[in-house]
XYZ file of C-alpha atoms in Angstrom:
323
model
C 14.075 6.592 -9.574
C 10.784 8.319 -9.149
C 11.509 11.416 -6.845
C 9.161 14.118 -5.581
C 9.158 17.201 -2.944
C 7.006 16.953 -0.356
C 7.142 19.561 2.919
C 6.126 20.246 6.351
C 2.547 21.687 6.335
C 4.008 24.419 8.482
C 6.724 25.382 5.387
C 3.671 26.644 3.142
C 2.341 30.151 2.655
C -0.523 31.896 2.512
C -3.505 30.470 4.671
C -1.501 28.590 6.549
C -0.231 31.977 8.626
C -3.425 31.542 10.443
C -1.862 28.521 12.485
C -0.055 30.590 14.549
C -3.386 32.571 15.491
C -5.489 29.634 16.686
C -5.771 27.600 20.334
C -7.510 24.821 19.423
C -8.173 22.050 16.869
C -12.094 21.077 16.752
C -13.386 18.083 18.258
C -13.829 15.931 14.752
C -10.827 16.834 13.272
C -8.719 16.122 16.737
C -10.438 12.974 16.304
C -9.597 12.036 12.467
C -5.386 12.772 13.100
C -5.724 10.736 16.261
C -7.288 7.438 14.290
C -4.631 8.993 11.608
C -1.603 8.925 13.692
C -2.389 5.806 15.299
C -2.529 3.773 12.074
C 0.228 4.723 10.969
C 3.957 4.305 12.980
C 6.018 6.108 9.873
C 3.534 8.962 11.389
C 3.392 8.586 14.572
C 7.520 8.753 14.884
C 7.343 11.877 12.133
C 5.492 13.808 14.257
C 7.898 12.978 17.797
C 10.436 15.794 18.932
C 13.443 15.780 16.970
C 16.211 14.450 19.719
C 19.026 17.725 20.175
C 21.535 17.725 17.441
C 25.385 17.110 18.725
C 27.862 19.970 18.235
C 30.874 17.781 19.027
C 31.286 15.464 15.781
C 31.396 11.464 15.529
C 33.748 11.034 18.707
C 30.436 12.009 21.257
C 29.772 15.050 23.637
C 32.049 14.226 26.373
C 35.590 13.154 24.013
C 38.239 15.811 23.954
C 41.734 16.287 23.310
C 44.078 17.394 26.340
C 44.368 21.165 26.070
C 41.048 20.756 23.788
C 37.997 23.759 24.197
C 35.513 22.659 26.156
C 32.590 21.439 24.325
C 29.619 24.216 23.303
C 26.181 23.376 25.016
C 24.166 20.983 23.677
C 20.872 22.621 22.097
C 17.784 22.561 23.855
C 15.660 19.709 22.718
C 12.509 20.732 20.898
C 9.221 21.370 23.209
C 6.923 18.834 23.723
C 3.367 19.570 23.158
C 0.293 17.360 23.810
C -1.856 15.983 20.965
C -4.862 18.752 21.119
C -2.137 21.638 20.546
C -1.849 22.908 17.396
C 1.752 22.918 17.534
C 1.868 19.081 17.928
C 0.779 18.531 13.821
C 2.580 21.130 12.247
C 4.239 18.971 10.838
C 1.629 17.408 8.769
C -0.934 20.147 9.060
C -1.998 23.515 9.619
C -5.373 24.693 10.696
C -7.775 27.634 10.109
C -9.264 29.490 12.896
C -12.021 27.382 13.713
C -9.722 24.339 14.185
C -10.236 22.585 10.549
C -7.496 21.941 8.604
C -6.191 23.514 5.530
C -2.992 21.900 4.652
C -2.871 18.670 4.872
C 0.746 16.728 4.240
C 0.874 13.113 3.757
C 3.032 12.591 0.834
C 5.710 9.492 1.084
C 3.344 7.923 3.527
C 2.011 4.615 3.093
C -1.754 5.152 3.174
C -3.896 2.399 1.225
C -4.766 0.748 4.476
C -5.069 3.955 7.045
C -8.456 5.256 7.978
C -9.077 8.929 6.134
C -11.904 10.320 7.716
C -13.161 13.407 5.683
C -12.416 15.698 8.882
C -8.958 15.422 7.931
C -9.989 16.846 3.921
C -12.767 18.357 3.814
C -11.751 22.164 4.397
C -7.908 21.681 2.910
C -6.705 24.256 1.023
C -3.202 22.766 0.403
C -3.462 18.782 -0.013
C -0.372 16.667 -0.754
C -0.463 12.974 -1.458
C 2.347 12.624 -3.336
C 4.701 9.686 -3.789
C 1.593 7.371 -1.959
C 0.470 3.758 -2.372
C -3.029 5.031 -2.835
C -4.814 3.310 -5.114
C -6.663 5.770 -7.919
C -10.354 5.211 -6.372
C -8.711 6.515 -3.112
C -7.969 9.542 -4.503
C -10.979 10.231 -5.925
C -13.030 9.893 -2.914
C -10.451 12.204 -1.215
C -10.320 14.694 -3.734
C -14.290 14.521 -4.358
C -14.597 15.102 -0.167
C -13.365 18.300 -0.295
C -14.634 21.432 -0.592
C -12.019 24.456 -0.907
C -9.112 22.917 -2.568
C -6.741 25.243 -4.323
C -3.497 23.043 -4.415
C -3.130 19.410 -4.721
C 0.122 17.604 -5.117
C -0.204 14.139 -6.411
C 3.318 13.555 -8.029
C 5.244 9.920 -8.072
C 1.911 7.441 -7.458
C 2.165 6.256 -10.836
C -0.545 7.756 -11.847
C -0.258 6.895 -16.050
C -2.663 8.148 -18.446
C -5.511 5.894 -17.378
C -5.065 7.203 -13.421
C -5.373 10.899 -15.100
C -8.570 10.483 -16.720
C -10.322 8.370 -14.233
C -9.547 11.382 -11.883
C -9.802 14.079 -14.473
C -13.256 12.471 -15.281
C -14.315 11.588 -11.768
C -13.397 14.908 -10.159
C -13.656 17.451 -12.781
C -15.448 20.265 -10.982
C -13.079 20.380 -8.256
C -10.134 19.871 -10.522
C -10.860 23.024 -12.274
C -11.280 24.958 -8.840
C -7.682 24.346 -8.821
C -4.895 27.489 -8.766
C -1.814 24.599 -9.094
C -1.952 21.161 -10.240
C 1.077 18.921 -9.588
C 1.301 15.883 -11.522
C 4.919 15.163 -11.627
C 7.079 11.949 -11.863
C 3.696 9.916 -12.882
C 4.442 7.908 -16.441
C 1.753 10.585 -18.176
C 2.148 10.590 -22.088
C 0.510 12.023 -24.970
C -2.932 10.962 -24.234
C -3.059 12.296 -20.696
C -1.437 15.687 -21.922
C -4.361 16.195 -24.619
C -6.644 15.555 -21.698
C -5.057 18.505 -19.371
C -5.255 20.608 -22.573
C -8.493 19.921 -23.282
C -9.194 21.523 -19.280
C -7.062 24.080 -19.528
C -9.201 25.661 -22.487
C -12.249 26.243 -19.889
C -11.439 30.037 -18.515
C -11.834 28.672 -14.446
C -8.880 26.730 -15.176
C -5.424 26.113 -13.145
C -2.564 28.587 -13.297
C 0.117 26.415 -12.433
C 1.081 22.942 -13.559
C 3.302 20.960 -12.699
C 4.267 17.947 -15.443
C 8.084 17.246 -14.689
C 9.464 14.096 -15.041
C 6.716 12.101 -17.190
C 6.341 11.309 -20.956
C 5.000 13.890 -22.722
C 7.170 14.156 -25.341
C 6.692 16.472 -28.383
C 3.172 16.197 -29.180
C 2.156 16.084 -25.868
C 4.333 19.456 -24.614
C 3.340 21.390 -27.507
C -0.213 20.849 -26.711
C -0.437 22.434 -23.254
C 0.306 26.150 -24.553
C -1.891 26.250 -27.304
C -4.893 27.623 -25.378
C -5.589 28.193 -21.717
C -5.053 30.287 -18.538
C -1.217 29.343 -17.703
C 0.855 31.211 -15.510
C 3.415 28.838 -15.215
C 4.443 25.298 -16.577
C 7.309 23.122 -15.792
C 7.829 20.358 -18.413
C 11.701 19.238 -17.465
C 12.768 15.881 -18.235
C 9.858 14.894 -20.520
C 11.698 13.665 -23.775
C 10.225 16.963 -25.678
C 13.744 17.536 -28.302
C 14.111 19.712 -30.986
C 10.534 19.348 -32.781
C 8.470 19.355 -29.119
C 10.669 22.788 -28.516
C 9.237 24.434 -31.965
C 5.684 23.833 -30.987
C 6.122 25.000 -27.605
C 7.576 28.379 -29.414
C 4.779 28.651 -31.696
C 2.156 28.875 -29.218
C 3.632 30.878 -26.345
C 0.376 32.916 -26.310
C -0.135 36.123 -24.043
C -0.815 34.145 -20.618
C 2.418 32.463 -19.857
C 4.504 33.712 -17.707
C 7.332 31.005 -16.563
C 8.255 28.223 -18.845
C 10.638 25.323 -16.738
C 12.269 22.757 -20.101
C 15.274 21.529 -17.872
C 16.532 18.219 -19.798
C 14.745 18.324 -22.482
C 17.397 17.915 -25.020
C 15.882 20.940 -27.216
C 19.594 21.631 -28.225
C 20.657 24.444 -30.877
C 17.371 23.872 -33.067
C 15.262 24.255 -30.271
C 16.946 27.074 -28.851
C 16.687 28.877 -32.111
C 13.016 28.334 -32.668
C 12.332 29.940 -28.798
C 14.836 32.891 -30.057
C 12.900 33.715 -33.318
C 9.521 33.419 -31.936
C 10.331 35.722 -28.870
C 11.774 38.371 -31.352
C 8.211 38.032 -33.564
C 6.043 37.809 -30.429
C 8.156 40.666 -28.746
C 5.397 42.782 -28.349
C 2.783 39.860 -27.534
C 4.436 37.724 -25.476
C 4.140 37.510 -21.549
C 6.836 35.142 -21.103
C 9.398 36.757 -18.434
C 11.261 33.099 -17.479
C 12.674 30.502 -19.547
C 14.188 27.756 -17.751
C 16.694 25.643 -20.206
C 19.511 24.262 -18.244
C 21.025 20.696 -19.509
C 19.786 20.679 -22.998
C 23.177 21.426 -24.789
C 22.084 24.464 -26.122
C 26.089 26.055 -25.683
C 26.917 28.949 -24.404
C 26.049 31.553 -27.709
C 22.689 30.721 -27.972
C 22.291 30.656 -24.263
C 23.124 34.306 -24.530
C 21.027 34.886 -27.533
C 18.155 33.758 -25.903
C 18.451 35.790 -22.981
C 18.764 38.891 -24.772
C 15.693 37.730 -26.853
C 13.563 37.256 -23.665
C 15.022 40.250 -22.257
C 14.732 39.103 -18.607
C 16.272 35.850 -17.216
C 16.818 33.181 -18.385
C 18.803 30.406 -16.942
C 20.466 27.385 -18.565
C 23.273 25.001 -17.892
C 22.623 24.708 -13.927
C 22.757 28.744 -13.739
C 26.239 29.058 -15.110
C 24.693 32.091 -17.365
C 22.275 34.551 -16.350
C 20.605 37.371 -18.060
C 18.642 40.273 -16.227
């Protein structure tokens, strides 16, 4: 089951502080959501008050038991704000001060056939489409129509190796304006991994990528480390085992910071080729995180690599952590 995380525009940090600062939405842009929200009923009802939640469990407000409390007051219903208040989109948007937006949130919508004027892209900061039926040409046009994109979530379309390098190739200078890249849950495999590394060895390159959930497998994990800018990675649940594990240990470089390998399967081996190279690369290595829950690494060597990192490192759902 392909599953992704998609949020209220309002949930995001940052730029998106400046929503609370501004009165109005400009004229084109009120336009675009309009056209948006009207072609689309999944958003239309998204964006309606939620009704007031019940205190008083499945028998209804007004049941009680002789000698029962009385029931506590209902909550007041959410406001209700017209269509050229800010307030009315946050949950799909938020907006700058001159009424453009800059996070725009559309994942698990159904979009291929809904009007996407540029208004609604063009100054985005934040842009999630994840877990869409947009077709790859879509995207493109989207992602090629804006002009100050930092973060853009595209995890769960389905994306394969072929959808990567059509957009890699079509999009490329905005791609590498990128801070975070999220590519999760999207059948990628060796050949779109080599691509990514190929990018990430050109300095104005992402920080953060996100990769969870695909095929990378050894080769393809291994790759992604060797060179590049790097903050953080998260690789979980990409097949990488024992081998992918030593060439992700080899090349830990002075960059990364975080490094997310949740069910990966790395086991004992694996977990022995991250504790030697961390005790070589001691004085070298920037790598402060190491996330290796469910890969049957065992309790001693989840120890030994914490005390190898020397900061935390979490496996087995959390069960032990090292400061």
């Amino acid at each position: 089951t392909t599953t992704t995380t998609t949020t209220d525009a309002a949930s995001d940090n940052g730029q998106q502080q400046q929503t609370q600062q501004n009165n109005s939405i400009a004229p084109t842009t009120l336009e675009a959501l309009r056209a948006l929200r009207d072609a689309s009923p999944r958003l239309a009802s998204r964006l309606k008050p939620a009704p007031p939640t019940s205190n008083n469990g499945l028998l209804g407000d007004d049941f009680f038991f002789p000698g029962m409390m009385s029931s506590s007051p209902t909550p007041k219903p959410e406001p209700i704000y017209q269509d050229n208040d800010p307030r009315y989109w946050k949950k799909i948007v938020t907006f700058d001060l001159d009424g453009h937006i800059t996070t725009l949130s559309l994942g698990a919508n159904r979009l291929k056939n809904i009007p996407m004027s540029q208004f609604l892209y063009k100054h985005a900061l934040t842009m999630d489409l994840a877990n869409t039926d947009l077709t790859v040409a879509q995207m493109i046009e989207i992602i090629n129509g804006t002009t100050k994109l930092k973060h853009l979530h595209l995890g769960g379309n389905a994306l394969g190796d072929d959808g990567v390098t059509q957009i890699v190739d079509q999009c490329k200078e905005t791609i590498l304006q990128l801070q975070s890249f999220d590519l999760r849950y999207n059948d990628i495999g060796v050949v779109g991994s080599a691509l990514l590394a190929d990018l990430l060895t050109i300095p104005a390159s992402w920080t953060t990528l996100y990769l969870e959930g695909n095929k990378l497998q050894s080769e393809g994990a291994a790759c992604l480390v060797e060179k590049g800018n790097l903050r953080e990675l998260f690789l979980g649940q990409n097949q990488i085992g024992p081998e992918g594990a030593q060439g992700l240990a080899k090349n830990l470089g002075q960059v990364l910071k975080k490094l997310y390998l949740e069910g990966n399967q790395i086991g004992p081996v694996g977990a022995q080729a991250f504790i030697a190279a961390l005790e070589e690369q001691k004085e070298t290595s920037s790598l402060e995180k190491l996330y290796v829950d469910n890969n049957g690494i065992g309790k001693d060597f989840s120890v030994k690599l914490g005390e190898a990192l020397n900061c935390a490192t979490t496996v087995g759902g959390g069960s032990f952590f090292q400061e």
